[in-house]
JSON list of C-alpha atoms and ligand atoms in Angstrom, two decimals:
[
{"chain": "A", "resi": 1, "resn": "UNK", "atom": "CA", "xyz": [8.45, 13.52, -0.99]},
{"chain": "A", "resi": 2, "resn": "UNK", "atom": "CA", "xyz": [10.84, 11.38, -1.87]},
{"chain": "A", "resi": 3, "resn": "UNK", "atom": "CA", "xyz": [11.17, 8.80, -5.15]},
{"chain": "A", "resi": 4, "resn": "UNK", "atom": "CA", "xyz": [9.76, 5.95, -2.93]},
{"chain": "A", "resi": 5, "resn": "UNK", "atom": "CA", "xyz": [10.90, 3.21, -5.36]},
{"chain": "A", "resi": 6, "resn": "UNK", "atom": "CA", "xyz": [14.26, 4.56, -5.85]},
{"chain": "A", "resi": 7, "resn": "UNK", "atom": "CA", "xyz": [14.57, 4.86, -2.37]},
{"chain": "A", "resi": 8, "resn": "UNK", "atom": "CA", "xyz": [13.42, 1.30, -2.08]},
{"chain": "A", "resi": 9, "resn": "UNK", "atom": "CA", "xyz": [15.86, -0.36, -4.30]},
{"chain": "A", "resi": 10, "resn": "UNK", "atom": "CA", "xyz": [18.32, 1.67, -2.60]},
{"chain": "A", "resi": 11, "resn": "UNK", "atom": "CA", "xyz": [17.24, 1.04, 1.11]},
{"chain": "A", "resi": 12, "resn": "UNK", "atom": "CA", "xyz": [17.04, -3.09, 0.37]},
{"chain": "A", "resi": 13, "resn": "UNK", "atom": "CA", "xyz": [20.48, -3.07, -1.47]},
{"chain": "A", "resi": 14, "resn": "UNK", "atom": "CA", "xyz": [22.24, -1.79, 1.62]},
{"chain": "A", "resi": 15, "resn": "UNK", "atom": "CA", "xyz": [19.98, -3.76, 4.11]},
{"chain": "A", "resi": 16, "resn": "UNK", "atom": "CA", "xyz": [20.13, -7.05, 2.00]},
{"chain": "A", "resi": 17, "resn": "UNK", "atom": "CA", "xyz": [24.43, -6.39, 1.36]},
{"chain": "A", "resi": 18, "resn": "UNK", "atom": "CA", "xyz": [24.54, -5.10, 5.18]},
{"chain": "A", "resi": 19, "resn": "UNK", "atom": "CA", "xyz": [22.84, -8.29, 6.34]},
{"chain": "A", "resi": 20, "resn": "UNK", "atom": "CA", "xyz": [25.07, -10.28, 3.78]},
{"chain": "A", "resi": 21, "resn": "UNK", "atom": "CA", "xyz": [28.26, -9.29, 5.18]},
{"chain": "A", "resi": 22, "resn": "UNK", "atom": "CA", "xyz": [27.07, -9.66, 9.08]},
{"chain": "A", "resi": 23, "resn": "UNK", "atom": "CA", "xyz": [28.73, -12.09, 11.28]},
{"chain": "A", "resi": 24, "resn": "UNK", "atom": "CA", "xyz": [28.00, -15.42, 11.83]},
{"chain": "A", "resi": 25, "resn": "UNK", "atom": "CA", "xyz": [28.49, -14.87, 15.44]},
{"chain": "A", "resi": 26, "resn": "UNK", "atom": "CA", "xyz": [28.16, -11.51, 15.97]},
{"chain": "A", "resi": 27, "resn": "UNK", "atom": "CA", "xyz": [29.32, -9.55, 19.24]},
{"chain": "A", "resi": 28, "resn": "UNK", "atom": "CA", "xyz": [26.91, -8.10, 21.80]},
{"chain": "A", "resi": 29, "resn": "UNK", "atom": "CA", "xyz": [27.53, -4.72, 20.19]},
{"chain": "A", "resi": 30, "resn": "UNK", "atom": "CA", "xyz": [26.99, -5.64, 16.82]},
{"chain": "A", "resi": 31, "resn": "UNK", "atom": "CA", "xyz": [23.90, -7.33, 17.83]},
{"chain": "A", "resi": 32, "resn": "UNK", "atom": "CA", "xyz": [22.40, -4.33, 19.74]},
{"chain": "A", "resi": 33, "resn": "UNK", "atom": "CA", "xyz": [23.87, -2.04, 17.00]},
{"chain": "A", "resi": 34, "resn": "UNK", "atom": "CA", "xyz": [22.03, -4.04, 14.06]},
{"chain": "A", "resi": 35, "resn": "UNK", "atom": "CA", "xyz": [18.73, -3.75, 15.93]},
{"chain": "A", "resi": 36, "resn": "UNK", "atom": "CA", "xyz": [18.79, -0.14, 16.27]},
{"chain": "A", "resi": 37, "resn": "UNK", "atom": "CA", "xyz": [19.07, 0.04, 13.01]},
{"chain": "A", "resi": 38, "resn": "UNK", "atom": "CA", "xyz": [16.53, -2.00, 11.97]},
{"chain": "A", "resi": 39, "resn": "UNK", "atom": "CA", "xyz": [14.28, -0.30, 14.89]},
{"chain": "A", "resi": 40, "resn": "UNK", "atom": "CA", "xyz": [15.16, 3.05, 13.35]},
{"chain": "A", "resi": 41, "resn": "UNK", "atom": "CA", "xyz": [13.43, 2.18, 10.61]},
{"chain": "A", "resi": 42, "resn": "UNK", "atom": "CA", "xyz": [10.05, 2.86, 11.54]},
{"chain": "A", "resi": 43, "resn": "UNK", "atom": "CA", "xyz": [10.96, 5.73, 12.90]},
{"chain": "A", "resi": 44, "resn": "UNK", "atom": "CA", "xyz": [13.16, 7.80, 10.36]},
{"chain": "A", "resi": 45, "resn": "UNK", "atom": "CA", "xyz": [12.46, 6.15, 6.75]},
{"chain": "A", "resi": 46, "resn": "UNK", "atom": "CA", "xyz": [11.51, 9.26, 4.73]},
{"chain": "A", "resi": 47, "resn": "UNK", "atom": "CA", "xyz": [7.83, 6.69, 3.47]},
{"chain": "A", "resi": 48, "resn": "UNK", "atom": "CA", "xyz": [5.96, 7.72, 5.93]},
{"chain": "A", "resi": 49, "resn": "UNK", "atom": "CA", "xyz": [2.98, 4.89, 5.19]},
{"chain": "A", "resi": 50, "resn": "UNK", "atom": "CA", "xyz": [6.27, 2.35, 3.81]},
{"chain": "A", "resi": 51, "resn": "UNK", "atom": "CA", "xyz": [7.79, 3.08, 7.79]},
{"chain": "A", "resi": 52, "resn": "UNK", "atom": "CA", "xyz": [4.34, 2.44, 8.92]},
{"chain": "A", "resi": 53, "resn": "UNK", "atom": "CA", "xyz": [3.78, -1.01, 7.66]},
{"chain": "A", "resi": 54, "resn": "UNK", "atom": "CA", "xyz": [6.92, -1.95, 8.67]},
{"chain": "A", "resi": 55, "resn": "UNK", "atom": "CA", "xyz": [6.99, -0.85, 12.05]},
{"chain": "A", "resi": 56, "resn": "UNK", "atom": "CA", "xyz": [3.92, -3.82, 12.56]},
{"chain": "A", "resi": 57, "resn": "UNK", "atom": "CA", "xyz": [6.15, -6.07, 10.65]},
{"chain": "A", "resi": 58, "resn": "UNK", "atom": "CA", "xyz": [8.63, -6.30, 12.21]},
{"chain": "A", "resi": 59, "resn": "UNK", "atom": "CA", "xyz": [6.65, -5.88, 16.29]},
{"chain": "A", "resi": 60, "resn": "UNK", "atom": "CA", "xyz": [4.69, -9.24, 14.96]},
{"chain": "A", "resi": 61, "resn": "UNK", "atom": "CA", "xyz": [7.91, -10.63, 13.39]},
{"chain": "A", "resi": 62, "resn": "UNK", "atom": "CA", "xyz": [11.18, -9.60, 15.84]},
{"chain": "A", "resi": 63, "resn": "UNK", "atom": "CA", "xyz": [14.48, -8.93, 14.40]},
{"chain": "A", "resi": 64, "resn": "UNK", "atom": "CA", "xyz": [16.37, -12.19, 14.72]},
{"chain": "A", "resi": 65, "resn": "UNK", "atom": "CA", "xyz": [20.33, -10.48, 14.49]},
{"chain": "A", "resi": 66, "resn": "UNK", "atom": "CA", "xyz": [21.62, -14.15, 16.02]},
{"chain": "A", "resi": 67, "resn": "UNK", "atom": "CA", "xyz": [23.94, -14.40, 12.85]},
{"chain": "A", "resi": 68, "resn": "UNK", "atom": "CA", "xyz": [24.18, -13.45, 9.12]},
{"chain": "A", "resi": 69, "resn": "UNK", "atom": "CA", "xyz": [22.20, -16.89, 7.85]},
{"chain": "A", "resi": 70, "resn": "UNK", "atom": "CA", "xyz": [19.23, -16.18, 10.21]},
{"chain": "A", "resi": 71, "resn": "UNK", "atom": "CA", "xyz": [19.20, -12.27, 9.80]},
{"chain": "A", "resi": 72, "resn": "UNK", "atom": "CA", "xyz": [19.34, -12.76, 5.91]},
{"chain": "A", "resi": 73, "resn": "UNK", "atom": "CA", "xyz": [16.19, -14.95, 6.27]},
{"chain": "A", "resi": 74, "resn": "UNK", "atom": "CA", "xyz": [14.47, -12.96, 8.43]},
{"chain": "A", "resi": 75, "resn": "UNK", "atom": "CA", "xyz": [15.36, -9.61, 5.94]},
{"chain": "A", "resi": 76, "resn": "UNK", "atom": "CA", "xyz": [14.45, -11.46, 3.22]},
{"chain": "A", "resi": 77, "resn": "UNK", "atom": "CA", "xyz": [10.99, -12.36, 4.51]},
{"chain": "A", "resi": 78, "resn": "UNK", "atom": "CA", "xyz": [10.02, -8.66, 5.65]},
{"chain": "A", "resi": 79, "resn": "UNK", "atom": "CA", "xyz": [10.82, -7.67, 2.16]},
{"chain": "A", "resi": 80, "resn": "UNK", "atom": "CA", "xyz": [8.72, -10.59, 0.40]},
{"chain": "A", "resi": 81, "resn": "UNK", "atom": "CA", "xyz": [6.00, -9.35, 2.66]},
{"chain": "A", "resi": 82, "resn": "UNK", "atom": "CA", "xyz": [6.52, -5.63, 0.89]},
{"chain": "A", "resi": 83, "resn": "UNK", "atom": "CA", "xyz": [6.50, -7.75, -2.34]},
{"chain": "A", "resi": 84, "resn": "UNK", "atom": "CA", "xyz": [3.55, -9.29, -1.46]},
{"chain": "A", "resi": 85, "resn": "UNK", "atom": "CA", "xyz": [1.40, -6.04, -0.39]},
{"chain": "A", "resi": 86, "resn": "UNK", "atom": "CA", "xyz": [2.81, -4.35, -3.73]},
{"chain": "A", "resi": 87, "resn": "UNK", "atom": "CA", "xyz": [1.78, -7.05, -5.91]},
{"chain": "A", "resi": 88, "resn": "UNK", "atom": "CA", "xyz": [5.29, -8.21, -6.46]},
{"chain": "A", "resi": 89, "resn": "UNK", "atom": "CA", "xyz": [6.57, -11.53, -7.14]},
{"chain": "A", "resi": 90, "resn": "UNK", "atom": "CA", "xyz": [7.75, -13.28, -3.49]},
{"chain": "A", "resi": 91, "resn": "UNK", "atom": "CA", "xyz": [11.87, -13.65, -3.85]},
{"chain": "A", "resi": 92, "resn": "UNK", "atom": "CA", "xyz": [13.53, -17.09, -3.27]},
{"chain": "A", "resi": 93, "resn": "UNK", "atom": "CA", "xyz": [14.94, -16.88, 0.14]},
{"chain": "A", "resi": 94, "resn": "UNK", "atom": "CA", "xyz": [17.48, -19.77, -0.52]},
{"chain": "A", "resi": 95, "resn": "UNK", "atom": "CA", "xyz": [18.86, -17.48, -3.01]},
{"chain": "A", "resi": 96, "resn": "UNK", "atom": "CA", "xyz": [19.95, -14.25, -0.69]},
{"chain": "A", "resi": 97, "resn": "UNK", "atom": "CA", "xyz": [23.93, -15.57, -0.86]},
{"chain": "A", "resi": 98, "resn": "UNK", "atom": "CA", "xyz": [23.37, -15.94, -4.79]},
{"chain": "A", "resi": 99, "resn": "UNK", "atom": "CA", "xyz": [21.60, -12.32, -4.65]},
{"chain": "A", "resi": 100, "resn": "UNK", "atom": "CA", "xyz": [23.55, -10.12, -2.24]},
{"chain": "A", "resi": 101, "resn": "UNK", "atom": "CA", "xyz": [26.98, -11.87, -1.25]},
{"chain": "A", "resi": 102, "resn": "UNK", "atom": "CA", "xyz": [28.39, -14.42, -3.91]},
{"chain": "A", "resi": 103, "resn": "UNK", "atom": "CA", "xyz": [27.24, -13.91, -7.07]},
{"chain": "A", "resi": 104, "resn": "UNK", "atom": "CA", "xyz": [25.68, -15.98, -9.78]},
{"chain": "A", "resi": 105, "resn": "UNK", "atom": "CA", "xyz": [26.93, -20.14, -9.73]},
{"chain": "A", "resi": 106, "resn": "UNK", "atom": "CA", "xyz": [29.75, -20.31, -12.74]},
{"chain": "B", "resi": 1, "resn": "FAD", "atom": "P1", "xyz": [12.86, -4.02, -4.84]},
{"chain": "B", "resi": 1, "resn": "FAD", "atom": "O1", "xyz": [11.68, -4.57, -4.10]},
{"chain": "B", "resi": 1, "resn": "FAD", "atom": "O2", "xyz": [13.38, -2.69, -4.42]},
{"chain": "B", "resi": 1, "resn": "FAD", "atom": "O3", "xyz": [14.05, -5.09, -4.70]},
{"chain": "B", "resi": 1, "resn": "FAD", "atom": "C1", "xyz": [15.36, -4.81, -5.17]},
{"chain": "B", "resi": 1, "resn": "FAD", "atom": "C2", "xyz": [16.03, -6.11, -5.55]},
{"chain": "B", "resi": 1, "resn": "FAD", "atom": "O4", "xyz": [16.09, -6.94, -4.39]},
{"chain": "B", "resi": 1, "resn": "FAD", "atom": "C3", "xyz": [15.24, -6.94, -6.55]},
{"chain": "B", "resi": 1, "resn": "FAD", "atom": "O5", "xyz": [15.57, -6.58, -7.85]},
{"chain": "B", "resi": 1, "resn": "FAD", "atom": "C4", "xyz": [15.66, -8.37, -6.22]},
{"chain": "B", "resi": 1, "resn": "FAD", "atom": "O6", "xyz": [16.88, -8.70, -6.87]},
{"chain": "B", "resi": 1, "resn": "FAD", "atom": "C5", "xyz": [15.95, -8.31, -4.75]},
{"chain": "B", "resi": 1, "resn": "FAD", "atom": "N1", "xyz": [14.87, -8.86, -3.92]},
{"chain": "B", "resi": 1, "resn": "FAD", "atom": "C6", "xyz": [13.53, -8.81, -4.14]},
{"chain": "B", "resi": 1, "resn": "FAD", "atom": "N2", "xyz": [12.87, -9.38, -3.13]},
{"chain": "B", "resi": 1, "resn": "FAD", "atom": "C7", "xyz": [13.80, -9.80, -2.25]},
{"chain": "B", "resi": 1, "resn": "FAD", "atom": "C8", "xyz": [13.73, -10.48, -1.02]},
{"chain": "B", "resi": 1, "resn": "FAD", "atom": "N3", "xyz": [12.55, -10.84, -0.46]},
{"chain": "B", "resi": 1, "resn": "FAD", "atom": "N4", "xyz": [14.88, -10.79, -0.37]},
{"chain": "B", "resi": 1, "resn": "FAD", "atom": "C9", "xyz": [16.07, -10.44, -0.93]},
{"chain": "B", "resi": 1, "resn": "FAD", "atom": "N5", "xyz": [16.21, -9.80, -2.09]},
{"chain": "B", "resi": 1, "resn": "FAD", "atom": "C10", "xyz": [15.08, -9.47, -2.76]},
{"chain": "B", "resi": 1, "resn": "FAD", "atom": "N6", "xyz": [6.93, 0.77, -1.64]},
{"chain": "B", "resi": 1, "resn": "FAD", "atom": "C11", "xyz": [5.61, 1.07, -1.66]},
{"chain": "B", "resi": 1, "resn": "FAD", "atom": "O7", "xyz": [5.10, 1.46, -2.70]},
{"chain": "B", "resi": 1, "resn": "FAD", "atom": "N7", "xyz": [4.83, 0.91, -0.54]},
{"chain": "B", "resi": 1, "resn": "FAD", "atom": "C12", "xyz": [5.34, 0.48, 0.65]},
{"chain": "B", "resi": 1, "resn": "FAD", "atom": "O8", "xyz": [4.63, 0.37, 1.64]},
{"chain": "B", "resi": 1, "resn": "FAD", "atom": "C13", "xyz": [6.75, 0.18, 0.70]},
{"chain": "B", "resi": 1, "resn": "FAD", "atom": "N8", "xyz": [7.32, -0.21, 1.87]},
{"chain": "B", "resi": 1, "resn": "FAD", "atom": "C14", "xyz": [8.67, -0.37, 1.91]},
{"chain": "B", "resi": 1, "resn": "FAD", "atom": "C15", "xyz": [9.26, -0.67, 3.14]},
{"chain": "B", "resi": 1, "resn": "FAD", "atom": "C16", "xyz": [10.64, -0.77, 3.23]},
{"chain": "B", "resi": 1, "resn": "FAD", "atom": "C17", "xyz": [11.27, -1.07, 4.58]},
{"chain": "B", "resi": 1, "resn": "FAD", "atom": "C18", "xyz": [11.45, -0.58, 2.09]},
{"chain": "B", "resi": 1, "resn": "FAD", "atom": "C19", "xyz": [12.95, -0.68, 2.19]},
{"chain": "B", "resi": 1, "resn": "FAD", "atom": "C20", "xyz": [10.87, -0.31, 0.86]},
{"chain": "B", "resi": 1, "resn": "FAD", "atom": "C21", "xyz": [9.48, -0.20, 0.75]},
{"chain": "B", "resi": 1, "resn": "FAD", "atom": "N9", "xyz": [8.86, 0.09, -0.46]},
{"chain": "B", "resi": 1, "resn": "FAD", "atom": "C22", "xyz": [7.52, 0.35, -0.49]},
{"chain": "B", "resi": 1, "resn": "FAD", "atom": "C23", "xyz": [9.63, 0.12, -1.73]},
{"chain": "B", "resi": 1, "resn": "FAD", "atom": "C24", "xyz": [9.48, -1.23, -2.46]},
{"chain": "B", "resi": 1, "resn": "FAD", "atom": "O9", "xyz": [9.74, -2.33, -1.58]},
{"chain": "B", "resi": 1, "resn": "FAD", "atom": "C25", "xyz": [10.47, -1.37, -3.64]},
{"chain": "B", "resi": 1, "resn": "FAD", "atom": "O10", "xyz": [11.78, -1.08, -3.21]},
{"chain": "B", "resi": 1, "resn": "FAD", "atom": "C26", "xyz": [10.15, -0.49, -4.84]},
{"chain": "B", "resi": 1, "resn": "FAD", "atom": "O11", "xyz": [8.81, -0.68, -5.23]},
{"chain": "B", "resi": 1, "resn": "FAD", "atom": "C27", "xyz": [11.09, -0.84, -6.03]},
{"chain": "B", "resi": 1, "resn": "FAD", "atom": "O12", "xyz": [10.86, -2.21, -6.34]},
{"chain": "B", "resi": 1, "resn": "FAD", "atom": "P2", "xyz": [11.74, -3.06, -7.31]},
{"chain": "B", "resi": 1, "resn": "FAD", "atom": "O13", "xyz": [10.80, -3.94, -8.07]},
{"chain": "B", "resi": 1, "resn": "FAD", "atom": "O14", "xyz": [12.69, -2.23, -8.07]},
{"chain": "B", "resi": 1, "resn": "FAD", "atom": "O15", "xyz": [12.61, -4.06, -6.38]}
]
């Protein structure tokens, strides 16, 4: 099986940077292609029990792909959720752009 925290750190670095970088107003294709791959999740993460739990997060919480603000949010929640079940400290959601697109204030 695979090293499920290396594979986490690497899975939310590319999901948070991915989500980052996505449009404000994104085409129809880009909108349908970002929820496949957040669907795909479930289906193909290689943490069996990690895919699980997220499957149900994310059927009781839909994907909002509307734009980069609102699909940061909405990433950024799932993942304090994972935080939250691992005993992790919740992350400050007004702090994604800081965290995964701008960089630290000067
Ligand atoms: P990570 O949680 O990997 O976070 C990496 C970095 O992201 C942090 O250093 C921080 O800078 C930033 N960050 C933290 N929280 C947020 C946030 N809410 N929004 C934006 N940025 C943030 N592990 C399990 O043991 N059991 C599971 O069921 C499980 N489910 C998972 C489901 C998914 C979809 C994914 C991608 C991972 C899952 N993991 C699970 C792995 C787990 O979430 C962590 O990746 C792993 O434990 C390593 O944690 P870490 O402390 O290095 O930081």
């Amino acid at each position: 099986p695979p090293d499920v925290e290396q594979l986490g750190r690497a899975t939310w670095t590319f999901l948070h940077a991915t989500a980052a970088y996505y449009p404000e107003k994104p085409t129809p294709t880009q909108r349908a292609n970002m929820l496949m791959l957040l669907k795909s999740l479930p289906v193909l993460y290689p943490c069996t029990w990690c895919a699980q739990d997220f499957g149900e997060s994310i059927e009781e919480n839909k994907p909002d792909v509307s734009g980069r603000v609102a699909l940061s949010r909405w990433l950024c929640e799932r993942h304090n959720e994972v935080n939250e079940k691992l005993g992790k400290e919740r992350f400050d959601c007004a702090k994604v752009d800081e965290r995964w697109k701008d960089g630290p204030p000067d």
